[in-house]
CSV table of C-alpha atoms and ligand atoms in Angstrom, one decimal:
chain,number,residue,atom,x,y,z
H,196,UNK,CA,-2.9,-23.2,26.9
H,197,UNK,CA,1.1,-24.3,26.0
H,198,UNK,CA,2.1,-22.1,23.8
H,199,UNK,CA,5.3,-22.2,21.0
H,200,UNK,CA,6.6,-19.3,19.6
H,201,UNK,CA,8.8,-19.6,16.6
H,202,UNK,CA,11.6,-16.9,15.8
H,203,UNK,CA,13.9,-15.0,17.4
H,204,UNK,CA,13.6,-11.3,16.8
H,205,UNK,CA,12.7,-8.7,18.1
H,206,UNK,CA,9.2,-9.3,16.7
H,207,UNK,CA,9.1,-12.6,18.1
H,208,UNK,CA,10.1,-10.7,21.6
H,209,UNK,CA,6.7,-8.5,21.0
H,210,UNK,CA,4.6,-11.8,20.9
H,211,UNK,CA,6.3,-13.5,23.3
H,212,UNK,CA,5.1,-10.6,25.7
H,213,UNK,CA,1.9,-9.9,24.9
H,214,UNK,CA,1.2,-14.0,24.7
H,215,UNK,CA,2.6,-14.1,28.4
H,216,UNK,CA,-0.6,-11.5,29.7
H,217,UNK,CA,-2.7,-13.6,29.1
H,218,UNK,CA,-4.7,-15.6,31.2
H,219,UNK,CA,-5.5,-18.3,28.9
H,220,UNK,CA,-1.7,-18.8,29.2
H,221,UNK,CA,-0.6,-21.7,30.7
H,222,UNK,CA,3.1,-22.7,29.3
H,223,UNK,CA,5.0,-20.4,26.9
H,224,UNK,CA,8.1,-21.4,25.0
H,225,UNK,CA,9.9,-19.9,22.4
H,226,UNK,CA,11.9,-21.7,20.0
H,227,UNK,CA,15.0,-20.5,19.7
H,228,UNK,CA,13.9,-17.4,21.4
H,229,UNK,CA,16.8,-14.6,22.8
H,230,UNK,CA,17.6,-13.4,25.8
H,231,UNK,CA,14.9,-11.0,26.1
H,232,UNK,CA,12.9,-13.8,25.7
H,233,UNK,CA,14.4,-16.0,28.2
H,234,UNK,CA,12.4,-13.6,31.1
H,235,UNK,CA,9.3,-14.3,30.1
H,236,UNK,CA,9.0,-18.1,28.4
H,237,UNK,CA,10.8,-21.3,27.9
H,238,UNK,CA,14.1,-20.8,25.1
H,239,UNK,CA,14.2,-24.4,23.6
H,240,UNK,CA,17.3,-24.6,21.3
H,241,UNK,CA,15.4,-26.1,18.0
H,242,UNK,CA,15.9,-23.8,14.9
H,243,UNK,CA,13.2,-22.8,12.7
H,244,UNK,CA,14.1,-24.6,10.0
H,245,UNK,CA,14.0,-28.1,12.0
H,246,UNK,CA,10.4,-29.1,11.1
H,247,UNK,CA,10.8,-32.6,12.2
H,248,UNK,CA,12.1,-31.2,15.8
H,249,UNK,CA,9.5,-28.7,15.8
H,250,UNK,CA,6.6,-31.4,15.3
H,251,UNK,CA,8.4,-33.7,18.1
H,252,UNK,CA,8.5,-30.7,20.6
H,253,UNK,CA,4.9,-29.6,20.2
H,254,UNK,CA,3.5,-33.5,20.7
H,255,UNK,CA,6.0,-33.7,23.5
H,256,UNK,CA,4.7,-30.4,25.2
H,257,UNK,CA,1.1,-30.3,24.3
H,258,UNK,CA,1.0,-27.1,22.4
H,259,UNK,CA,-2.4,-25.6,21.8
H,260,UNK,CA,-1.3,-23.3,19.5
H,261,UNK,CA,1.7,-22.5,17.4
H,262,UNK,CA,2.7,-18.9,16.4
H,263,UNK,CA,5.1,-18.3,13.4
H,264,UNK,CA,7.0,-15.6,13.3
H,265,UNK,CA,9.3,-14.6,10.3
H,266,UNK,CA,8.7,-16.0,6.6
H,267,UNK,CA,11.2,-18.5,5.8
H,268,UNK,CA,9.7,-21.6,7.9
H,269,UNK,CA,5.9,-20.2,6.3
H,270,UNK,CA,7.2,-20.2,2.8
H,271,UNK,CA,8.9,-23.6,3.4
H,272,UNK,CA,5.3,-25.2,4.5
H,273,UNK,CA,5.6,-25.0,8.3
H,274,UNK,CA,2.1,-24.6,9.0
H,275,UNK,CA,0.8,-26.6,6.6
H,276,UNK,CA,3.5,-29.6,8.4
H,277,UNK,CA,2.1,-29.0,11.6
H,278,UNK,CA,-1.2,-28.8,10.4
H,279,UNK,CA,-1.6,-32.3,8.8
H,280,UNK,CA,-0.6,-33.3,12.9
H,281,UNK,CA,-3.9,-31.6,14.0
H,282,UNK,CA,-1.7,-29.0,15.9
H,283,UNK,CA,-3.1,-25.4,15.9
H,284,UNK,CA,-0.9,-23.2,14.1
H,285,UNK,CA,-1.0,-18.9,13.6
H,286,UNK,CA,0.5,-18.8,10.4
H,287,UNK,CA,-0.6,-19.2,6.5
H,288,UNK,CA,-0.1,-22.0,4.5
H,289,UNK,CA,2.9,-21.9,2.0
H,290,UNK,CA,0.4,-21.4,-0.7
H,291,UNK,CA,-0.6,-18.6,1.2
H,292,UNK,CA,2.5,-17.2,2.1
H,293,UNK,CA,3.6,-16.9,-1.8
H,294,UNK,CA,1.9,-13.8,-1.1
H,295,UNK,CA,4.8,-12.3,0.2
H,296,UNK,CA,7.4,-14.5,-1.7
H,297,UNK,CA,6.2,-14.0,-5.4
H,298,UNK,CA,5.8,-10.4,-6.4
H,299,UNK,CA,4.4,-11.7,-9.2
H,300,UNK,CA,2.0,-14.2,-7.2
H,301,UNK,CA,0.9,-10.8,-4.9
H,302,UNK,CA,0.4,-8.7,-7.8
H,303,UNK,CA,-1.5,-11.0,-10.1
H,304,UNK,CA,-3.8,-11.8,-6.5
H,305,UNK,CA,-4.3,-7.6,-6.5
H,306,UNK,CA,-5.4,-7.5,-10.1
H,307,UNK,CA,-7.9,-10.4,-9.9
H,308,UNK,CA,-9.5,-8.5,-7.2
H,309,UNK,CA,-9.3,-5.4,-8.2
H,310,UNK,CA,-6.8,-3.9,-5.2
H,311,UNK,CA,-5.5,-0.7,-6.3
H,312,UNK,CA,-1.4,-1.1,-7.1
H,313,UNK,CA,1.4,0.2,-8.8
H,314,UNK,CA,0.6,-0.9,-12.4
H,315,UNK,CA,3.6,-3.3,-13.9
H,316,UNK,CA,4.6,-5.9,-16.2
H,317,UNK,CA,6.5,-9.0,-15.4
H,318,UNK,CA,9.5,-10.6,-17.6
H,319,UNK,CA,11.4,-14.0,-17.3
H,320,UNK,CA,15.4,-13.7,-17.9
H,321,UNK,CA,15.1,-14.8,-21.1
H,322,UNK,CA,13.0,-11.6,-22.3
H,323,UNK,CA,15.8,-9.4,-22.0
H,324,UNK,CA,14.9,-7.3,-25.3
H,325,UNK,CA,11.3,-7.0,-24.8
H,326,UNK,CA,12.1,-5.8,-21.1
H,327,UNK,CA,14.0,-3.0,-22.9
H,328,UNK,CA,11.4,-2.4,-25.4
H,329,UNK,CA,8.7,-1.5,-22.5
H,330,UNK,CA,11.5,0.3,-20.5
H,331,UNK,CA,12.1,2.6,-23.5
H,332,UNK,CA,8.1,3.2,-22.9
H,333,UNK,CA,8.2,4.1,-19.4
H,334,UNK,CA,7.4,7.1,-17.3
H,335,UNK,CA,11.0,7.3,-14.9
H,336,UNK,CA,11.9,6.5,-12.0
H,337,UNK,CA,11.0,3.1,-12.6
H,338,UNK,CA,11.2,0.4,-9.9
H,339,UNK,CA,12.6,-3.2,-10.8
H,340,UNK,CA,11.8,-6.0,-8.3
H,341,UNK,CA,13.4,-9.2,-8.1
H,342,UNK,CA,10.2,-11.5,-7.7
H,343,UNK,CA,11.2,-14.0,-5.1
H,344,UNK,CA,12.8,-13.6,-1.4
H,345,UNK,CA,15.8,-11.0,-1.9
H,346,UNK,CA,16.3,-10.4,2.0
H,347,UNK,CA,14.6,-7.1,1.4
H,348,UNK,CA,17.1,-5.7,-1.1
H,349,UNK,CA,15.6,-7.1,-4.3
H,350,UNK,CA,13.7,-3.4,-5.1
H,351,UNK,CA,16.0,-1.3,-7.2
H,352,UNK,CA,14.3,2.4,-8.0
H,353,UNK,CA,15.7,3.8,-10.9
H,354,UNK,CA,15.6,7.1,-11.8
H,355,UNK,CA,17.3,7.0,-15.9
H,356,UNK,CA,16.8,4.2,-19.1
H,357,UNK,CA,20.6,3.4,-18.5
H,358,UNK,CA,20.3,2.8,-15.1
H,359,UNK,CA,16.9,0.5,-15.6
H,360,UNK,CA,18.6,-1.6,-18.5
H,361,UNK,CA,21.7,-2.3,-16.1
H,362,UNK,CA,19.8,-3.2,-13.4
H,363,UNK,CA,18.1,-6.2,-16.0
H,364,UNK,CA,20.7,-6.9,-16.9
H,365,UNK,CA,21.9,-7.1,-13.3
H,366,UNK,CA,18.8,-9.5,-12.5
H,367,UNK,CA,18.7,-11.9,-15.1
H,368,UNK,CA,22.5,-11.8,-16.9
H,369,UNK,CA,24.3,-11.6,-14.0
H,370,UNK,CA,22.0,-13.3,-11.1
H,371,UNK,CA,22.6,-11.3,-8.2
H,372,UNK,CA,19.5,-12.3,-6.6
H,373,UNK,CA,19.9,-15.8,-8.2
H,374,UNK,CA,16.7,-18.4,-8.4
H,375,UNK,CA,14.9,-15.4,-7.1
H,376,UNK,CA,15.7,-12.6,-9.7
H,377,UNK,CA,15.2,-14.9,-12.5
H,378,UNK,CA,11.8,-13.3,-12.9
H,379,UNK,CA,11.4,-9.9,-12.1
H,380,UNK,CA,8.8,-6.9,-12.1
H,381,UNK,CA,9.3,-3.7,-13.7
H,382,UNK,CA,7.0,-1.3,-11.5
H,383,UNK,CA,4.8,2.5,-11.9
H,384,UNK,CA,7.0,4.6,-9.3
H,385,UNK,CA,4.2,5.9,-6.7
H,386,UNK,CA,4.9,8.7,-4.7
H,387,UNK,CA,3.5,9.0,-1.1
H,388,UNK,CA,4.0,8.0,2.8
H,389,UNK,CA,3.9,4.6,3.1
H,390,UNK,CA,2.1,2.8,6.0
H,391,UNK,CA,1.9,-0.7,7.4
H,392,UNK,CA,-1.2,-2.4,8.9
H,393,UNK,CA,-1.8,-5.7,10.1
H,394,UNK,CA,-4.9,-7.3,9.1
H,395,UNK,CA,-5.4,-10.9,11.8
H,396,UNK,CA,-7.7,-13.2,9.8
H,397,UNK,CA,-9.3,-16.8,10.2
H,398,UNK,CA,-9.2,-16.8,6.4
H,399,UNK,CA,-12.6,-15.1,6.1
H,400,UNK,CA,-13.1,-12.4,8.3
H,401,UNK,CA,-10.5,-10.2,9.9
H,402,UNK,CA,-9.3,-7.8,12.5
H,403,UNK,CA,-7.1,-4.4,11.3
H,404,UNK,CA,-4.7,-3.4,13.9
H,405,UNK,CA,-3.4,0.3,14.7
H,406,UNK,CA,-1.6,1.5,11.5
H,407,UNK,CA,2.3,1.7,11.9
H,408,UNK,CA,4.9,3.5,9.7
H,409,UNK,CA,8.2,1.7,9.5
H,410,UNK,CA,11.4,3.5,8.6
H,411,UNK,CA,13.3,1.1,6.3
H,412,UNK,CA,16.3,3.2,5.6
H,413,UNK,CA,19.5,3.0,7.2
H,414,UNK,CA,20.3,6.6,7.4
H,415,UNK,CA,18.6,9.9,8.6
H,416,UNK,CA,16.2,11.2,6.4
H,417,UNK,CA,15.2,7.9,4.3
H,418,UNK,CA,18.6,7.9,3.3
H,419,UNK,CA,20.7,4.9,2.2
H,420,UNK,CA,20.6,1.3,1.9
H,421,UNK,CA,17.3,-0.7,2.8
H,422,UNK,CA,17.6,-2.5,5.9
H,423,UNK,CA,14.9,-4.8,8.3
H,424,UNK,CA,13.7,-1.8,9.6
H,425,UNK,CA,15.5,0.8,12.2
H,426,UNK,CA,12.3,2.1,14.1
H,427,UNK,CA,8.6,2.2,14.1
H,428,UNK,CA,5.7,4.3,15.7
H,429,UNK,CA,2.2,3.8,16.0
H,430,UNK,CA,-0.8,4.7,15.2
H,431,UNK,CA,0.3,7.0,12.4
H,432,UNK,CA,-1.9,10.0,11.9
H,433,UNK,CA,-1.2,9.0,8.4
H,434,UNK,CA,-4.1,6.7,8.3
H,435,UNK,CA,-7.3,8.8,9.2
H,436,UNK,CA,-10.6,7.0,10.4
H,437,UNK,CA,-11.6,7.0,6.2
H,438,UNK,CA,-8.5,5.6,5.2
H,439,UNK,CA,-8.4,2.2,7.6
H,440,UNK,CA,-12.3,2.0,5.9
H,441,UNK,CA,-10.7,2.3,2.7
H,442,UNK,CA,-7.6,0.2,3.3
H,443,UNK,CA,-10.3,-2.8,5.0
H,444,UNK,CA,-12.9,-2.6,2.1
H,445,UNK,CA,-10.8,-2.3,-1.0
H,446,UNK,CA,-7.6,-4.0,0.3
H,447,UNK,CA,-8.0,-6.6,3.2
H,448,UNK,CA,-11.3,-7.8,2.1
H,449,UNK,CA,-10.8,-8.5,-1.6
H,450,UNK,CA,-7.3,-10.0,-0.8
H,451,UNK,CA,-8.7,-12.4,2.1
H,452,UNK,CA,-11.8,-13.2,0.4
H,453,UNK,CA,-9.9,-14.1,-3.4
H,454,UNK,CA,-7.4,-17.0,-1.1
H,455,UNK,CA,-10.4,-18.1,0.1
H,456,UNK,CA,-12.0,-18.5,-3.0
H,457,UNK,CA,-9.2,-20.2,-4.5
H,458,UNK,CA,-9.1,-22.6,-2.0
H,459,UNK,CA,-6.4,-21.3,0.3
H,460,UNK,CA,-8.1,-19.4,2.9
H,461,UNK,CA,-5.1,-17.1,4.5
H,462,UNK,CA,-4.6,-17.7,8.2
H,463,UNK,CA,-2.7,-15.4,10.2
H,464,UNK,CA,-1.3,-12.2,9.9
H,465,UNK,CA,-1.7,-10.4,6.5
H,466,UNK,CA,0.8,-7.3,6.1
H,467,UNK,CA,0.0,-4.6,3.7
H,468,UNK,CA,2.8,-2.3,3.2
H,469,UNK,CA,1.0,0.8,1.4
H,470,UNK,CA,1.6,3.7,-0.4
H,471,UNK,CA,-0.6,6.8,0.7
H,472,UNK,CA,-0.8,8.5,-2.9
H,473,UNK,CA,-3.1,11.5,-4.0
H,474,UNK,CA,-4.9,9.0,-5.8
H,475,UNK,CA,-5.8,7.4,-2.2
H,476,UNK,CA,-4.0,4.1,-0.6
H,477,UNK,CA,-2.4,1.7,-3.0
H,478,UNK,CA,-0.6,-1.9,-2.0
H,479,UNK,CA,3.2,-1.4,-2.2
H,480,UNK,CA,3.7,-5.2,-1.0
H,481,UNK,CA,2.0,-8.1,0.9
H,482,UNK,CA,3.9,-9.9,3.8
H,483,UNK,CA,2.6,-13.6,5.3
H,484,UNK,CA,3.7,-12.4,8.8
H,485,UNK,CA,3.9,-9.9,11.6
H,486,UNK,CA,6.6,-7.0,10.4
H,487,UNK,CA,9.5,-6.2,12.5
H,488,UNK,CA,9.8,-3.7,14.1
H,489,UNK,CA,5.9,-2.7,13.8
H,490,UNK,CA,4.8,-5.7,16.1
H,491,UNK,CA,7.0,-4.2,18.5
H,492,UNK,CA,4.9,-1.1,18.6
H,493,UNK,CA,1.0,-2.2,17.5
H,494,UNK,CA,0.9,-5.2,20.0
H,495,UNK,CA,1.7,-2.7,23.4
H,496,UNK,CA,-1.1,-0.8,21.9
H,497,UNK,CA,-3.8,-3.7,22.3
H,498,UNK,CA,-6.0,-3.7,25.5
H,499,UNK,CA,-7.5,-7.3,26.3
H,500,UNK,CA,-5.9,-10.8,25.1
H,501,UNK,CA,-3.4,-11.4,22.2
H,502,UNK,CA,-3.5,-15.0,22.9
H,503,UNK,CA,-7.5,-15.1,22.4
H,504,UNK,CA,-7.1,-13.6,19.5
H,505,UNK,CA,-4.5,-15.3,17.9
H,506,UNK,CA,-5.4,-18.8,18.7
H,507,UNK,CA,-9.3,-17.7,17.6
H,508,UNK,CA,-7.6,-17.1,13.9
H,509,UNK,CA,-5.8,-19.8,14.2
H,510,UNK,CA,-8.6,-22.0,15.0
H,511,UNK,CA,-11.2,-20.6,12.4
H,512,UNK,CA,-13.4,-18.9,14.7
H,513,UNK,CA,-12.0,-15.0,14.7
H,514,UNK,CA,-13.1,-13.6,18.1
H,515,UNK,CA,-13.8,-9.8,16.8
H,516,UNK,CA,-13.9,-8.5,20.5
H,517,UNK,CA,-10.5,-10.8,21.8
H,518,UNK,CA,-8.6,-6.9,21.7
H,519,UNK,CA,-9.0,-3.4,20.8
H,520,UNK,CA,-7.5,0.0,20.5
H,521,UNK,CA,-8.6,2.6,22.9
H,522,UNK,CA,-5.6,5.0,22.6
H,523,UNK,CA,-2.1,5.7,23.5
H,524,UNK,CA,0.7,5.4,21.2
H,525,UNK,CA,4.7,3.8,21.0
H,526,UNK,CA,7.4,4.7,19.7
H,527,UNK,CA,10.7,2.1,18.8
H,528,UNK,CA,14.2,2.7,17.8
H,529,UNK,CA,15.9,0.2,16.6
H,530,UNK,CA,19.7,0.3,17.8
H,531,UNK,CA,22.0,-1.7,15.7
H,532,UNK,CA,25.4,-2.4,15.0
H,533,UNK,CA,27.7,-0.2,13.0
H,534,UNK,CA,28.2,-1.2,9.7
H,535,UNK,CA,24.3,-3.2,9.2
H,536,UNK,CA,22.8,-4.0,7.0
H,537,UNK,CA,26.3,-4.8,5.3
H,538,UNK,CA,29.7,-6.1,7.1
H,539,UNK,CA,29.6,-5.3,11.0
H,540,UNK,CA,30.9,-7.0,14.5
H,541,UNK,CA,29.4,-8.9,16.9
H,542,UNK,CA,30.3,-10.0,20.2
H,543,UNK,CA,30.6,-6.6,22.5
H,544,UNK,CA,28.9,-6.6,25.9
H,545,UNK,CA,25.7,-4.3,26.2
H,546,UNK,CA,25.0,-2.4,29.5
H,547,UNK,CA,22.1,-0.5,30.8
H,548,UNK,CA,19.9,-3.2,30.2
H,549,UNK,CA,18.4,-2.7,33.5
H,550,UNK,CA,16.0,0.2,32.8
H,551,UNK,CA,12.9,0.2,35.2
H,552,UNK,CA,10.4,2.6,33.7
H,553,UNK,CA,7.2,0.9,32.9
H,554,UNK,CA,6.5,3.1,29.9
H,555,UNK,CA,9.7,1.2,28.7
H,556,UNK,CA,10.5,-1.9,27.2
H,557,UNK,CA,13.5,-3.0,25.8
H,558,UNK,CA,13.7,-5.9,23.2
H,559,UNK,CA,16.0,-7.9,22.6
H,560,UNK,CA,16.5,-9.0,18.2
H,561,UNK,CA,19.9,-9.8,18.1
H,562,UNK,CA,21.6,-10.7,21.1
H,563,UNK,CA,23.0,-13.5,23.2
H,564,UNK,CA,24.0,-14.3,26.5
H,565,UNK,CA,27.7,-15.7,27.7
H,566,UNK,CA,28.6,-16.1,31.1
H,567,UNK,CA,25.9,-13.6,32.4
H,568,UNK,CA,26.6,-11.1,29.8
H,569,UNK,CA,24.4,-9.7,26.9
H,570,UNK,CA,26.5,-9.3,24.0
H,571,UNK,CA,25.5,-8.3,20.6
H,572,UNK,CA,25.1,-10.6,18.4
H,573,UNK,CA,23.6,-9.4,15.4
H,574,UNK,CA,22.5,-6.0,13.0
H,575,UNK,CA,19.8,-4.9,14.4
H,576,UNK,CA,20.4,-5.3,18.0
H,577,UNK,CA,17.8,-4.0,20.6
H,578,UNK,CA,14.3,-2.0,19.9
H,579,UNK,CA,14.6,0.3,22.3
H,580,UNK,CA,10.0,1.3,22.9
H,581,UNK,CA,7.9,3.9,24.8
H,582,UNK,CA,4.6,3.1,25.2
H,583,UNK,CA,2.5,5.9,26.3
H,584,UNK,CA,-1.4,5.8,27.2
H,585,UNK,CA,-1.8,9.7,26.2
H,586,UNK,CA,-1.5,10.2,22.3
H,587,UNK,CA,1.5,12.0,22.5
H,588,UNK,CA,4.1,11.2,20.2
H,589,UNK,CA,6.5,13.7,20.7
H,590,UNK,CA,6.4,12.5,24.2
H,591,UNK,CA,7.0,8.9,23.0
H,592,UNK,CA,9.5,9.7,20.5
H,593,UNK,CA,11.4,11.9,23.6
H,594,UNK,CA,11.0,9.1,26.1
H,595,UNK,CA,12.4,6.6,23.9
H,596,UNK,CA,15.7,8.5,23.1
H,597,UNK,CA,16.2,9.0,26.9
H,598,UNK,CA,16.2,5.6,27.8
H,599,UNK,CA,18.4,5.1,24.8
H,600,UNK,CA,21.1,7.7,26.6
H,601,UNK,CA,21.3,4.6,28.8
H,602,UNK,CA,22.3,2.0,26.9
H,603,UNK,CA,25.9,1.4,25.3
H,604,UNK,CA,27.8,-1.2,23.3
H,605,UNK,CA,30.7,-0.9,21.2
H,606,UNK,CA,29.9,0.3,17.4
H,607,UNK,CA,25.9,1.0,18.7
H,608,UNK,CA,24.5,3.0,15.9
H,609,UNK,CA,20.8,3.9,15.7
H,610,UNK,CA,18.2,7.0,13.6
H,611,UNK,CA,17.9,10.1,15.5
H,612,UNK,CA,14.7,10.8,13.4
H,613,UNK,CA,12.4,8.0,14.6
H,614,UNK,CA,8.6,9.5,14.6
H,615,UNK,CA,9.5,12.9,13.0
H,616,UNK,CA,8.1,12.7,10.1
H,617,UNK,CA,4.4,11.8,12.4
H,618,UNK,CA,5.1,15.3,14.2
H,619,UNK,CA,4.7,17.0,11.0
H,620,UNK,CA,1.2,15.6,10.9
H,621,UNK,CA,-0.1,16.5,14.3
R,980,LIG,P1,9.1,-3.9,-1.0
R,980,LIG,O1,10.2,-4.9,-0.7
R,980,LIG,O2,8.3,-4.2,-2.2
R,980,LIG,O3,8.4,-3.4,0.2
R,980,LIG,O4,9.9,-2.5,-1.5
R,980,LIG,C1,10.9,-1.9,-0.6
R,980,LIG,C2,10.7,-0.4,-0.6
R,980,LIG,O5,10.8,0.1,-2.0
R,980,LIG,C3,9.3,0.0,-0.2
R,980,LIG,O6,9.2,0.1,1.2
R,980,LIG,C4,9.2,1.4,-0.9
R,980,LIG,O7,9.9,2.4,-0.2
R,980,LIG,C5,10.0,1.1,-2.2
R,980,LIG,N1,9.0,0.8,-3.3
R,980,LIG,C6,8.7,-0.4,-3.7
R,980,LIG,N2,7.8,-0.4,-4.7
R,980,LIG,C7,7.6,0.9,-5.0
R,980,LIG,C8,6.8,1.6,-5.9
R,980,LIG,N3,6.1,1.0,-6.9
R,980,LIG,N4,6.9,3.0,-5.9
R,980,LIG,C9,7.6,3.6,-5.0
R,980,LIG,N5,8.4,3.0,-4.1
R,980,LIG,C10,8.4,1.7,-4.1
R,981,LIG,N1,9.4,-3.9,8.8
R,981,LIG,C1,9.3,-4.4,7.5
R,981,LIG,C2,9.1,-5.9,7.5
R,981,LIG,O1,8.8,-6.5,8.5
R,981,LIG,O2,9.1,-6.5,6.4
């Protein structure tokens, strides 16, 4: 098979390396791809956005199957672009995808179905008074949530009234998320851990990978700004055996089977970020994709053939026995540049690329390549992963920061608490 990769993360890295094991494999390319990328497929310079150059590169090359990586091309109606041209594509429909880019799409999808949720209600800009009327109602914190695409910083928690009425006032006087502020969510605060797992579907029956636990904030201890993501283990002994039941019978399964009724069957990979509360898992959000960095960590984890698997989605015909998890566990810290997720530099050189330890792998998200160099070029620069086959994740988490020890840039800045908070668990 000739296979096209679309992105150029870290994430899109993961793929690209799992896709190349397999022996179903016959070309791979990525489109734009990094340098990490470059050692294992094809870079073609064609951005994601270019749908029309896209479509003329797959025809061109033959491509079996087409693997989407970040959410902006699947919102716009990628798949659906490439689909109309009979070309195979891993990746939902923009219908689909609203999933992820309307809260208030995602949320009114959980309540036909019955997924359990923070409980809400949703206002327009113009309803400024009756958004303070049910404010004054609330139980605080409260969380406010732009309803479109806000880069990952449209959430605001807030823990007082005045606080809550600014932040409206913020959204829909102001604009600061603009178009996609102009209707927001005010949201029930859960407490909890929150989990990711991937769910790969056909559009009616799916595969749940190894649970994964994100760490979204910039600073140690969940502190600061939201970012991307700065690190990522996996499995989490968060999720017990009774939990991934739970999480496939009263999340995945409702959610996958309600697009399908509706005449929008999700295909690809469905992304449920969750809450672990006492009253049992509860879906903080939906994304229409793989997450990054948790790709980088669940796909190591597989044993037999991504690509199977993938195209089998992709292709309506979900092969239940394409991979599975028999063990072992990873562990990836995300090193970044100074100063992300706001201002920061780009353009140093990075050295001690050339790590050889095969429980290592080190993946490139933003960085490029100028006359033989690697230089950063972007926030979140490398994801620096151990991949272990004991379960060991104090191991993992050790063998990770070693090989990090290695590696220098100017301005590198990474968590030193990737994976502790798993430890407390074990
Ligand atoms: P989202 O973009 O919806 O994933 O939200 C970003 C982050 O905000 C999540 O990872 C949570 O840490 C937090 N968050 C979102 N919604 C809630 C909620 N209802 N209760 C508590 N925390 C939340
Ligand atoms: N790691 C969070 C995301 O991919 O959205």
């Amino acid at each position: 098979m000739n296979v096209a990769i679309v992105g150029s993360g870290g994430r899109e890295h993961a793929l690209a390396l799992s896709i190349s094991k397999s022996n179903l494999l016959d070309r791979l390319f990525c489109l734009p791809g990094n340098p990490g990328t470059k050692k294992i497929a094809t870079n073609i310079q064609i951005g994601i956005n270019d749908f029309e150059k896209i479509l003329q590169f797959c025809k061109e090359n033959k491509i079996d199957l087409v693997v989407i990586g970040p959410e902006q091309p699947l919102v716009d109606g990628l798949s659906d672009y490439l689909r109309v041209e009979n070309i195979n594509v891993f990746g939902p429909s923009s219908y689909a995808a609203k999933i992820e880019s309307s809260k208030s799409f995602a949320k009114s999808l959980m309540n036909k179905s019955s997924v359990p949720t923070a409980s809400y209600r949703e206002f327009n800009s113009n309803e400024f008074n009756s958004a303070i009327d049910y404010l004054n109602d609330c139980k605080f914190p409260v969380v406010i949530k732009a309803d479109g695409l806000a880069a990952g910083k449209g959430v605001i928690i807030c823990e007082k009234l005045d606080e809550a009425i600014n932040t409206i006032k913020e959204f829909s006087v102001d604009k600061i998320f603009g178009e996609a502020g102009q209707k927001y969510l005010i949201e029930e605060f859960m407490s909890g851990e929150e989990a990711s797992i991937f769910a790969i579907t056909d559009g009616e029956d799916f595969i749940a990978l190894p649970a994964a636990q994100d760490h979204k904030r910039i600073g140690e201890n969940d502190t600061g700004k939201n970012t991307g993501g700065m690190g990522a283990y996996a499995p989490t002994p968060l999720i017990s055996k009774e939990l991934e039941d739970e999480v496939q019978h009263k999340i995945f399964r409702p959610i996958i089977k309600q697009l399908k009724k509706e005449g929008h069957p999700f295909i690809g990979c469905l992304y449920a970020g969750l809450m672990i509360t006492k009253e049992g898992p509860k879906v903080v959000e939906f994304n229409c994709r793989f997450g990054d960095p948790e790709t980088q960590v669940v796909l190591p984890l597989l044993e037999g053939d991504v690509l199977k698997l993938l195209f089998s989605a992709a292709t309506g015909k979900l092969d239940m026995d394409a991979v599975r998890y028999s063990g072992g566990c990873s562990v990836c810290v995300v090193v970044a540049s100074e100063g992300y997720p706001d201002k920061f530099e780009k353009g140093f050189e990075i050295t001690g690329l050339d790590i050889d330890d095969p429980q290592i792998i080190i993946y490139h998200a933003g960085t490029t390549e100028k006359e033989g160099k690697i230089l950063t070029n972007g926030g979140r620069v490398l994801g620096i992963t151990s991949v272990l086959k004991s379960n060991n994740l104090l191991e993992a988490r050790n063998k990770a920061y070693e090989a990090i020890k290695k590696i220098n840039f100017k301005n590198i800045y990474y968590r030193k608490d990737i994976a502790s908070k798993a430890l407390r668990y074990l």
